XYZ file of C-alpha atoms in Angstrom:
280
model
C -17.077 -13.343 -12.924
C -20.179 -11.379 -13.645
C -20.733 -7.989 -13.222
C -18.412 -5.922 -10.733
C -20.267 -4.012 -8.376
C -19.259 -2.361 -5.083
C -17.865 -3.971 -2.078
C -20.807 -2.762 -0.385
C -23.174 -3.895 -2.493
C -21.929 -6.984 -3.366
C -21.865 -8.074 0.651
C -25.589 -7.033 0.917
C -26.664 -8.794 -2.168
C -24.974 -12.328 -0.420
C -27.123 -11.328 2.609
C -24.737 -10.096 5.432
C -26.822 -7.733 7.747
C -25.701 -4.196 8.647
C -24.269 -5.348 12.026
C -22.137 -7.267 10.430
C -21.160 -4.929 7.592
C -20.436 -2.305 9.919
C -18.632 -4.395 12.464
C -16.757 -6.722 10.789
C -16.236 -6.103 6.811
C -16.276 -2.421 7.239
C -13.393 -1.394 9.417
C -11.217 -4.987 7.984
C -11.439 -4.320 4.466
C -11.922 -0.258 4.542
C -8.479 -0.865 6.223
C -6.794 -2.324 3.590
C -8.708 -0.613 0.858
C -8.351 2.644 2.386
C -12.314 2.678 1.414
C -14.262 2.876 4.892
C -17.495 3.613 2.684
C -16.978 -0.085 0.624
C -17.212 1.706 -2.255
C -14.197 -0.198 -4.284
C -14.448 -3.136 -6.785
C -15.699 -6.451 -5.323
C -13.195 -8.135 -7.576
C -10.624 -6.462 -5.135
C -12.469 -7.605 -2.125
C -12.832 -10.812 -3.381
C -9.001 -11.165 -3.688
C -8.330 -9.930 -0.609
C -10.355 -12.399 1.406
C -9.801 -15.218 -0.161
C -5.818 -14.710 0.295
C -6.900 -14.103 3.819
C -8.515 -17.624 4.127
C -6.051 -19.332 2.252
C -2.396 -17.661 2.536
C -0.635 -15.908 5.092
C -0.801 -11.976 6.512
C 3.229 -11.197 6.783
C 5.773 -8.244 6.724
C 9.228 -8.169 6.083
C 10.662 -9.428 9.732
C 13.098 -6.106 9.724
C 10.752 -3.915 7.996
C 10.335 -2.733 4.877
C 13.160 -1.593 3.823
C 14.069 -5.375 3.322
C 12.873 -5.462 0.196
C 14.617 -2.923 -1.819
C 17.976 -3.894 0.528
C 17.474 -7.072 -0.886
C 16.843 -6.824 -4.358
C 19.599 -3.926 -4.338
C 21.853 -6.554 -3.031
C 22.478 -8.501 -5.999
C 23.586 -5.951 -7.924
C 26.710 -4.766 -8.739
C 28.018 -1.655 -6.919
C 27.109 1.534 -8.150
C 24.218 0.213 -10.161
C 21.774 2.119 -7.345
C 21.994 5.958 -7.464
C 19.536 7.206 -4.732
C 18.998 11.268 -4.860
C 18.654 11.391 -8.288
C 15.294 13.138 -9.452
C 14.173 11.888 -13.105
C 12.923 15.322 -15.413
C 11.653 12.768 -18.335
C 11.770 9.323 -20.078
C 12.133 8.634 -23.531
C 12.758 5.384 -25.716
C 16.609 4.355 -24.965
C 16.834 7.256 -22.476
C 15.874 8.910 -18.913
C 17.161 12.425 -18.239
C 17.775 13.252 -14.506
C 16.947 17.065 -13.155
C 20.509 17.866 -13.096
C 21.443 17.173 -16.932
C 22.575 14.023 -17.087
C 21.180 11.127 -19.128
C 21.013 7.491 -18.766
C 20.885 5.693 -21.656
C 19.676 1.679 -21.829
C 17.854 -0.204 -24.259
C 14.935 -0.855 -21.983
C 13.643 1.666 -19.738
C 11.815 0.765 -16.822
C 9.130 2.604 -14.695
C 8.882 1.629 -11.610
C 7.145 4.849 -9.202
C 3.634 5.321 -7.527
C 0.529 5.665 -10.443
C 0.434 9.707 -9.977
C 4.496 9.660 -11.104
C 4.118 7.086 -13.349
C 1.494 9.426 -15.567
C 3.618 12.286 -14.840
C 6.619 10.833 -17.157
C 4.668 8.878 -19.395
C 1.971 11.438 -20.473
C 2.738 10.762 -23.899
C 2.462 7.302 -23.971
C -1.035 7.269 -22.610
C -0.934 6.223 -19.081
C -3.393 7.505 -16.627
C -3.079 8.541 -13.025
C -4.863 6.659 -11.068
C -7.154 8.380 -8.415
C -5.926 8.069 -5.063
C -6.887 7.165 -1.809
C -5.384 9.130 1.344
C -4.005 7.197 4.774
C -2.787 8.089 7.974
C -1.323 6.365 10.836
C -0.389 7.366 14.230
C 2.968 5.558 15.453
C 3.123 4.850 19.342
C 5.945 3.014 21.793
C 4.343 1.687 24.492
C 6.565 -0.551 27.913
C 3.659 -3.074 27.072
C 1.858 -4.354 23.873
C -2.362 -3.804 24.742
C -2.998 -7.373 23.473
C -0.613 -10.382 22.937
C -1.930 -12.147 20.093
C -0.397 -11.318 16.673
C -3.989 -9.821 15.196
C -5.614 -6.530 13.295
C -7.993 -4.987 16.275
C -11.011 -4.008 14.636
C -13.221 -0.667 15.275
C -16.778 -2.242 14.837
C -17.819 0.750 16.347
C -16.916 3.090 13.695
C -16.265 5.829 15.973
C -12.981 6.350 14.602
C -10.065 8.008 13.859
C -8.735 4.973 13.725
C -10.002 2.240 12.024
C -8.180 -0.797 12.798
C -4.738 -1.203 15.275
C -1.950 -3.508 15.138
C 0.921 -4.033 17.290
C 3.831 -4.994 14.974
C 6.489 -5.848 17.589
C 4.049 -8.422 18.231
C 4.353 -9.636 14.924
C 8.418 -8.896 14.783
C 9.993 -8.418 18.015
C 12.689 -6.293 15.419
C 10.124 -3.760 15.235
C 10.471 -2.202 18.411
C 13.850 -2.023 21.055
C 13.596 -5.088 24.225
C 11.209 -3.949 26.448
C 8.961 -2.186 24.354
C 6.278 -2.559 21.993
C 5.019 -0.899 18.494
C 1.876 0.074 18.054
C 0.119 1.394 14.306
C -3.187 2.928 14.348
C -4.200 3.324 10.586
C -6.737 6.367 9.801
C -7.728 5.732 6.287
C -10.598 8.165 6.700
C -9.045 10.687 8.777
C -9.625 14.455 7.938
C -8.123 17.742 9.358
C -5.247 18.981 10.888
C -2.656 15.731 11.027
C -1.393 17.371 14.305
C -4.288 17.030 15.648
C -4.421 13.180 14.967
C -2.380 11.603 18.009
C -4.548 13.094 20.424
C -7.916 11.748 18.976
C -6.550 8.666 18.104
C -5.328 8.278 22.170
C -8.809 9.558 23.060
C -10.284 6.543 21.261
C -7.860 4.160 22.093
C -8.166 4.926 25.493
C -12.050 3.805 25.486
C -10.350 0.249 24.487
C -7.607 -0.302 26.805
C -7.944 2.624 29.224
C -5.132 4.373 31.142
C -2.146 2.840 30.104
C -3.042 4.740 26.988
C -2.192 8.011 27.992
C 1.836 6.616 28.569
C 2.383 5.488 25.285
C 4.780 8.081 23.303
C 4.012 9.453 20.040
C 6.749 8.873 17.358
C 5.125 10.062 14.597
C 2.360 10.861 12.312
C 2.097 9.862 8.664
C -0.108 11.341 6.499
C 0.227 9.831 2.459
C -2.031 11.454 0.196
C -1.552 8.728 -2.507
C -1.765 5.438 -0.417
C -3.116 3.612 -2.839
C -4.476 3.436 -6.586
C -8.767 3.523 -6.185
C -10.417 0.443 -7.374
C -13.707 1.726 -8.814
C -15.735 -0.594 -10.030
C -15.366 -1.775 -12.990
C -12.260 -2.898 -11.900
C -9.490 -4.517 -14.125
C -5.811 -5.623 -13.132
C -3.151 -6.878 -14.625
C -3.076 -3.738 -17.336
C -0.024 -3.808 -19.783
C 3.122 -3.482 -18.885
C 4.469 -2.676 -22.105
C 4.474 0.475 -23.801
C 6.507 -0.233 -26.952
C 9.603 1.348 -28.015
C 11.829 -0.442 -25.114
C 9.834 1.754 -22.170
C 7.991 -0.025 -19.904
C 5.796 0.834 -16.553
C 5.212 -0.871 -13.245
C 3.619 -0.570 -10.232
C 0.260 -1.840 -7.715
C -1.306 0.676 -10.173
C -1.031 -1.854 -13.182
C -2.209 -4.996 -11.005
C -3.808 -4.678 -7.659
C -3.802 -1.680 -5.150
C -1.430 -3.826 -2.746
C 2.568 -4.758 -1.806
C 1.334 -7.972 -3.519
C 0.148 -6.536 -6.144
C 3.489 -3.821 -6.890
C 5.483 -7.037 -6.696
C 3.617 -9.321 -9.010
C 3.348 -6.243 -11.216
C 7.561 -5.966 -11.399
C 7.275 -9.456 -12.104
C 5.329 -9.447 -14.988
C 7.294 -6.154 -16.291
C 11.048 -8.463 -15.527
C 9.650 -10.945 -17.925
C 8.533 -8.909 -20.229
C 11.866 -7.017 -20.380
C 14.013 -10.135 -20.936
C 11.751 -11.330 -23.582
C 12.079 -7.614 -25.654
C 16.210 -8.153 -24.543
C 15.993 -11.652 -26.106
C 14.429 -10.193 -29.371
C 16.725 -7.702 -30.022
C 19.339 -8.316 -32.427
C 22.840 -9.536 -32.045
């Protein structure tokens, strides 16, 4: 309702003060936005805390891969070819890089916003902008804090803005005896190789020595981790592009796993009702 505005606006114009901008709202929701500045939609932010007041924070208990695993496994088998770059889409029609074509009455795209635009040029669907992540991995013989929580950096001295230890969440996440730990670095510039050791230098102002044990597994670095949500911001964009071809994604609803899922749903419906429509 009203007009959408920046985050950051939007929190000084309800009166928080700059303490608590910078402490707080700034390193939980530049997290998930990817946005330390608070420059993204207050429609988004909006969202976002109220399903943090009122819903649940969860991951898949054995990761992500859970998802696809189980939406691939109520298909038939063979219906999933993995490895199989697409050159183009076309009504009734993708063509993979090596030659072959798969024909179907609906088509179905289903890739990050930057792909998306890629194979749908022609039917008018802009690339989102992006906004870059990366997150330093570490195993550690003991989890810095017990509780099952997002550890805030109200300092903003960075790399990392915000630290979770998911084996505290899901013991699956990490072997007996040891524990996962994600730094996320949505703002994080330079040389990713450089990352682990700055990110250990800060963490080691929080929980000190035990710090310099934990083992690096790896760095990732994704220049498209989510769609932007500029002000004005407006999800739920169509699904349907006519002609059988349709596109989804968190780039057609909102810049989340939530939002990527309730997207596919709303492209599944449409699909069976253009199925339904189509003659005997």
């Amino acid at each position: 309702r009203g007009d959408d505005v920046s985050t950051l606006t939007a929190l000084r114009d309800i009166g928080f003060s700059t303490r608590m901008i910078d402490r707080f709202f700034r390193p939980l929701l530049g997290g998930i936005q990817l946005d330390v500045h608070l420059t993204a939609s207050r429609r988004m932010a909006d969202v976002i805390l109220r399903c943090l007041a009122v819903g649940d924070s969860v991951v898949p208990a054995l990761g992500m891969q859970a998802l696809p695993d189980q939406l691939a496994a109520r298909l038939a088998p063979g219906t999933v070819q993995l490895s199989s770059p697409v050159a183009a889409v076309a009504p009734g029609a993708v063509h993979l890089a090596d030659g072959r074509v798969a024909r179907a009455p609906c088509v179905v795209v289903a890739t990050e916003g930057p792909a998306a635009a890629q194979l749908l040029r022609e039917h008018h669907v802009a690339a989102p902008a992006s906004r870059k992540v990366s997150c330093v991995w570490f195993a550690a013989a003991a989890p810095p804090v017990s509780q099952k929580l997002i550890v805030l950096d109200g300092t903003l001295v960075g790399p990392a803005l915000n630290v979770a230890v998911m084996s505290n969440v899901s013991p699956h996440y990490a072997p007996t005896g040891q524990a996962l730990i994600a730094a996320a670095c949505p703002a994080a510039d330079g040389d990713p190789a450089q990352l682990p050791d700055a990110v250990r230098a800060q963490l080691r102002t929080w929980w000190g020595a035990q710090v310099d044990q934990w083992r690096v597994l790896r760095t990732d670095s994704i220049e498209h981790g989510q769609p932007d949500s500029q002000p004005p911001f407006a999800p739920k964009r169509r699904v349907s592009l006519g002609d059988g071809l349709f596109v989804c994604g968190d780039h057609r609803d909102t810049p989340s796993i939530q939002g990527a899922l309730f997207s596919g749903r709303r492209t599944a419906e449409a699909v069976l009702a253009s199925l339904a429509a189509m003659p005997a």
